[in-house]
mmCIF file of C-alpha atoms in Angstrom:
data_model
loop_
_atom_site.group_PDB
_atom_site.id
_atom_site.type_symbol
_atom_site.label_atom_id
_atom_site.label_comp_id
_atom_site.label_asym_id
_atom_site.label_seq_id
_atom_site.Cartn_x
_atom_site.Cartn_y
_atom_site.Cartn_z
ATOM 1 C CA MET A 1 -149.492 65.342 -265.379
ATOM 2 C CA GLU A 2 -150.604 61.984 -267.090
ATOM 3 C CA PHE A 3 -149.046 61.518 -270.435
ATOM 4 C CA ASP A 4 -151.322 58.536 -270.985
ATOM 5 C CA SER A 5 -154.295 60.485 -271.868
ATOM 6 C CA ASP A 6 -155.378 63.534 -273.688
ATOM 7 C CA TRP A 7 -158.790 65.455 -273.999
ATOM 8 C CA LEU A 8 -160.201 66.299 -277.613
ATOM 9 C CA THR A 9 -162.663 68.096 -279.082
ATOM 10 C CA LEU A 10 -164.018 67.462 -282.306
ATOM 11 C CA GLY A 11 -167.445 69.064 -283.341
ATOM 12 C CA ARG A 12 -169.967 68.293 -280.351
ATOM 13 C CA HIS A 13 -167.867 65.503 -279.170
ATOM 14 C CA ARG A 14 -165.192 65.957 -276.160
ATOM 15 C CA VAL A 15 -163.135 62.924 -276.419
ATOM 16 C CA CYS A 16 -160.813 61.392 -274.047
ATOM 17 C CA LEU A 17 -157.862 59.449 -275.683
ATOM 18 C CA ARG A 18 -156.124 56.926 -273.564
ATOM 19 C CA SER A 19 -152.889 54.970 -274.458
ATOM 20 C CA PRO A 20 -151.157 53.090 -271.768
ATOM 21 C CA ARG A 21 -147.900 53.131 -273.546
ATOM 22 C CA GLY A 22 -147.520 56.794 -273.890
ATOM 23 C CA PHE A 23 -149.220 59.839 -275.202
ATOM 24 C CA PRO A 24 -151.721 59.392 -277.565
ATOM 25 C CA THR A 25 -150.361 59.661 -281.242
ATOM 26 C CA GLU A 26 -151.355 61.431 -284.463
ATOM 27 C CA SER A 27 -152.234 57.723 -286.098
ATOM 28 C CA MET A 28 -154.641 57.712 -282.860
ATOM 29 C CA ARG A 29 -156.088 61.037 -283.324
ATOM 30 C CA THR A 30 -156.673 60.035 -287.354
ATOM 31 C CA ALA A 31 -158.759 56.711 -286.308
ATOM 32 C CA VAL A 32 -160.793 58.861 -283.493
ATOM 33 C CA ASP A 33 -161.513 61.161 -286.507
ATOM 34 C CA VAL A 34 -162.782 58.166 -288.576
ATOM 35 C CA ILE A 35 -164.966 56.911 -285.570
ATOM 36 C CA ARG A 36 -166.476 60.142 -285.127
ATOM 37 C CA ILE A 37 -167.612 60.726 -288.699
ATOM 38 C CA ALA A 38 -168.912 56.794 -288.544
ATOM 39 C CA ILE A 39 -171.228 57.582 -285.294
ATOM 40 C CA GLU A 40 -172.446 60.946 -287.061
ATOM 41 C CA ASN A 41 -173.611 59.318 -289.854
ATOM 42 C CA ASN A 42 -174.786 56.051 -288.467
ATOM 43 C CA MET A 43 -176.265 56.820 -284.903
ATOM 44 C CA SER A 44 -178.726 59.406 -283.581
ATOM 45 C CA ALA A 45 -177.989 62.732 -283.050
ATOM 46 C CA ARG A 46 -177.853 62.433 -279.318
ATOM 47 C CA ALA A 47 -174.969 59.652 -279.749
ATOM 48 C CA ARG A 48 -171.612 61.148 -278.336
ATOM 49 C CA LEU A 49 -167.999 59.868 -278.178
ATOM 50 C CA VAL A 50 -166.787 59.866 -275.224
ATOM 51 C CA ASP A 51 -163.643 57.708 -274.623
ATOM 52 C CA VAL A 52 -161.003 55.764 -277.245
ATOM 53 C CA ALA A 53 -158.588 53.778 -275.323
ATOM 54 C CA VAL A 54 -155.754 51.704 -277.248
ATOM 55 C CA ARG A 55 -155.749 48.089 -275.797
ATOM 56 C CA GLU A 56 -153.073 46.539 -277.462
ATOM 57 C CA GLU A 57 -151.257 47.258 -280.812
ATOM 58 C CA LYS A 58 -153.934 48.971 -282.868
ATOM 59 C CA ALA A 59 -156.746 47.747 -281.048
ATOM 60 C CA TYR A 60 -159.303 50.205 -279.919
ATOM 61 C CA ASP A 61 -162.250 50.102 -277.182
ATOM 62 C CA ILE A 62 -164.720 52.919 -278.032
ATOM 63 C CA SER A 63 -167.281 54.547 -275.431
ATOM 64 C CA VAL A 64 -170.309 55.903 -276.735
ATOM 65 C CA GLY A 65 -173.016 57.718 -274.881
ATOM 66 C CA THR A 66 -176.516 58.381 -276.091
ATOM 67 C CA THR A 67 -180.306 58.882 -274.463
ATOM 68 C CA PHE A 68 -181.118 56.701 -277.560
ATOM 69 C CA ALA A 69 -181.537 53.072 -276.811
ATOM 70 C CA GLU A 70 -181.833 51.952 -280.347
ATOM 71 C CA ASP A 71 -177.949 53.398 -280.870
ATOM 72 C CA ARG A 72 -176.872 50.162 -279.224
ATOM 73 C CA LEU A 73 -178.179 47.981 -282.436
ATOM 74 C CA CYS A 74 -175.686 49.582 -284.705
ATOM 75 C CA ALA A 75 -172.301 49.094 -282.870
ATOM 76 C CA PRO A 76 -171.502 45.472 -284.305
ATOM 77 C CA GLN A 77 -172.167 47.064 -288.019
ATOM 78 C CA LEU A 78 -170.091 50.099 -287.037
ATOM 79 C CA GLU A 79 -167.317 48.232 -285.408
ATOM 80 C CA ALA A 80 -166.688 46.092 -288.609
ATOM 81 C CA ALA A 81 -166.975 49.106 -290.889
ATOM 82 C CA VAL A 82 -164.353 51.345 -288.331
ATOM 83 C CA ALA A 83 -162.179 48.298 -288.358
ATOM 84 C CA THR A 84 -161.914 47.769 -292.355
ATOM 85 C CA VAL A 85 -161.587 51.765 -292.712
ATOM 86 C CA LEU A 86 -158.773 51.542 -290.251
ATOM 87 C CA GLY A 87 -157.335 48.284 -291.932
ATOM 88 C CA LEU A 88 -157.957 46.170 -288.877
ATOM 89 C CA LEU A 89 -159.484 43.013 -287.875
ATOM 90 C CA PRO A 90 -163.043 43.323 -286.688
ATOM 91 C CA SER A 91 -162.178 41.948 -283.328
ATOM 92 C CA GLN A 92 -159.734 44.811 -283.058
ATOM 93 C CA VAL A 93 -162.428 47.622 -282.416
ATOM 94 C CA ARG A 94 -164.813 47.118 -279.778
ATOM 95 C CA ILE A 95 -167.706 49.831 -279.347
ATOM 96 C CA PHE A 96 -169.603 50.615 -275.832
ATOM 97 C CA VAL A 97 -172.716 52.179 -275.983
ATOM 98 C CA THR A 98 -174.037 53.425 -272.664
ATOM 99 C CA VAL A 99 -177.729 54.971 -272.751
ATOM 100 C CA VAL A 100 -178.520 57.114 -270.226
ATOM 101 C CA THR A 101 -181.658 58.834 -269.432
ATOM 102 C CA GLN A 102 -183.418 62.401 -270.153
ATOM 103 C CA GLU A 103 -183.638 62.656 -266.565
ATOM 104 C CA GLU A 104 -179.955 62.166 -265.429
ATOM 105 C CA VAL A 105 -179.212 64.730 -268.408
ATOM 106 C CA ASP A 106 -181.336 67.338 -266.652
ATOM 107 C CA LEU A 107 -179.895 67.034 -263.150
ATOM 108 C CA HIS A 108 -176.629 67.826 -264.499
ATOM 109 C CA PHE A 109 -178.204 71.087 -265.762
ATOM 110 C CA GLY A 110 -178.054 70.085 -269.589
ATOM 111 C CA VAL A 111 -174.338 69.609 -269.663
ATOM 112 C CA TYR A 112 -174.788 66.329 -271.502
ATOM 113 C CA GLU A 113 -171.229 65.850 -272.607
ATOM 114 C CA ARG A 114 -169.727 66.308 -269.178
ATOM 115 C CA MET A 115 -172.327 63.798 -267.516
ATOM 116 C CA LEU A 116 -171.274 61.136 -270.416
ATOM 117 C CA ALA A 117 -167.786 61.745 -269.224
ATOM 118 C CA GLU A 118 -168.439 61.120 -265.713
ATOM 119 C CA LYS A 119 -170.651 58.237 -265.896
ATOM 120 C CA ILE A 120 -168.268 56.362 -268.734
ATOM 121 C CA SER A 121 -165.125 57.407 -268.225
ATOM 122 C CA GLY A 122 -165.003 57.666 -264.457
ATOM 123 C CA LEU A 123 -164.431 61.290 -264.780
ATOM 124 C CA PRO A 124 -165.169 62.826 -261.229
ATOM 125 C CA PRO A 125 -168.042 65.063 -260.684
ATOM 126 C CA ILE A 126 -167.239 68.636 -260.435
ATOM 127 C CA ARG A 127 -167.549 69.929 -257.020
ATOM 128 C CA ARG A 128 -166.667 72.844 -255.078
ATOM 129 C CA THR A 129 -164.131 72.646 -252.619
ATOM 130 C CA ALA A 130 -164.258 73.533 -248.733
ATOM 131 C CA GLN A 131 -161.566 76.158 -249.618
ATOM 132 C CA GLU A 132 -163.516 77.975 -252.454
ATOM 133 C CA ASP A 133 -166.461 78.321 -249.662
ATOM 134 C CA VAL A 134 -164.116 79.885 -247.358
ATOM 135 C CA ASP A 135 -162.385 82.241 -250.027
ATOM 136 C CA ARG A 136 -165.853 83.087 -251.018
ATOM 137 C CA PRO A 137 -166.931 86.891 -249.598
ATOM 138 C CA ARG A 138 -169.734 86.484 -246.784
ATOM 139 C CA GLY A 139 -173.088 87.302 -247.916
ATOM 140 C CA MET A 140 -172.608 86.242 -251.592
ATOM 141 C CA SER A 141 -175.510 83.612 -250.975
ATOM 142 C CA ASP A 142 -177.602 85.950 -248.988
ATOM 143 C CA THR A 143 -180.233 87.220 -251.539
ATOM 144 C CA SER A 144 -182.238 89.472 -248.949
ATOM 145 C CA HIS A 145 -180.735 92.857 -250.706
ATOM 146 C CA LEU A 146 -182.374 91.926 -253.688
ATOM 147 C CA ALA A 147 -185.928 92.068 -252.049
ATOM 148 C CA ALA A 148 -185.253 95.755 -249.995
ATOM 149 C CA GLU A 149 -187.185 98.849 -250.649
ATOM 150 C CA PRO A 150 -185.861 101.449 -253.061
ATOM 151 C CA LYS A 151 -183.867 104.292 -251.702
ATOM 152 C CA PRO A 152 -185.186 107.496 -251.905
ATOM 153 C CA GLY A 153 -183.639 109.711 -254.731
ATOM 154 C CA GLY A 154 -182.893 106.385 -256.841
ATOM 155 C CA LEU A 155 -183.861 105.430 -260.138
ATOM 156 C CA ALA A 156 -187.249 104.455 -259.233
ATOM 157 C CA ALA A 157 -188.147 107.601 -257.833
ATOM 158 C CA ARG A 158 -186.720 109.736 -260.713
ATOM 159 C CA ALA A 159 -188.734 107.650 -263.104
ATOM 160 C CA GLN A 160 -191.905 108.792 -261.581
ATOM 161 C CA PRO A 161 -193.316 112.320 -262.931
#
């Protein structure tokens, strides 16, 4: 079990909090909430807070994912605003905006937040293991039973007058 990171859900954001000196503190959670509010009010609706890491004493690296390229333009102003609210120097807050295409999102079957976590945080993609394939009952992937003829006396036969 890792004691240097924690996952937090804030509205539509699924955030990984990382702190190399130990488990993320309550002050870090408060900072993440301030960052979330800043992103929701200043970036597009597709912007998601993905990862917040503490670099040094009260210095934050913030990763944001979006499908809207213009979200990159407001990152410097957000860095200064978040630093001011948290009582930090502007150099202590860095925001990295990663832009992905809608096609990449579609390849993940619309699971936007998971795709951003894989791309930005280095989270491994979800994969089915070989053991799951062995444990699955045989014939589950065979769909030939769906096209079979209805059985005599079944529901279809009763529905006909």
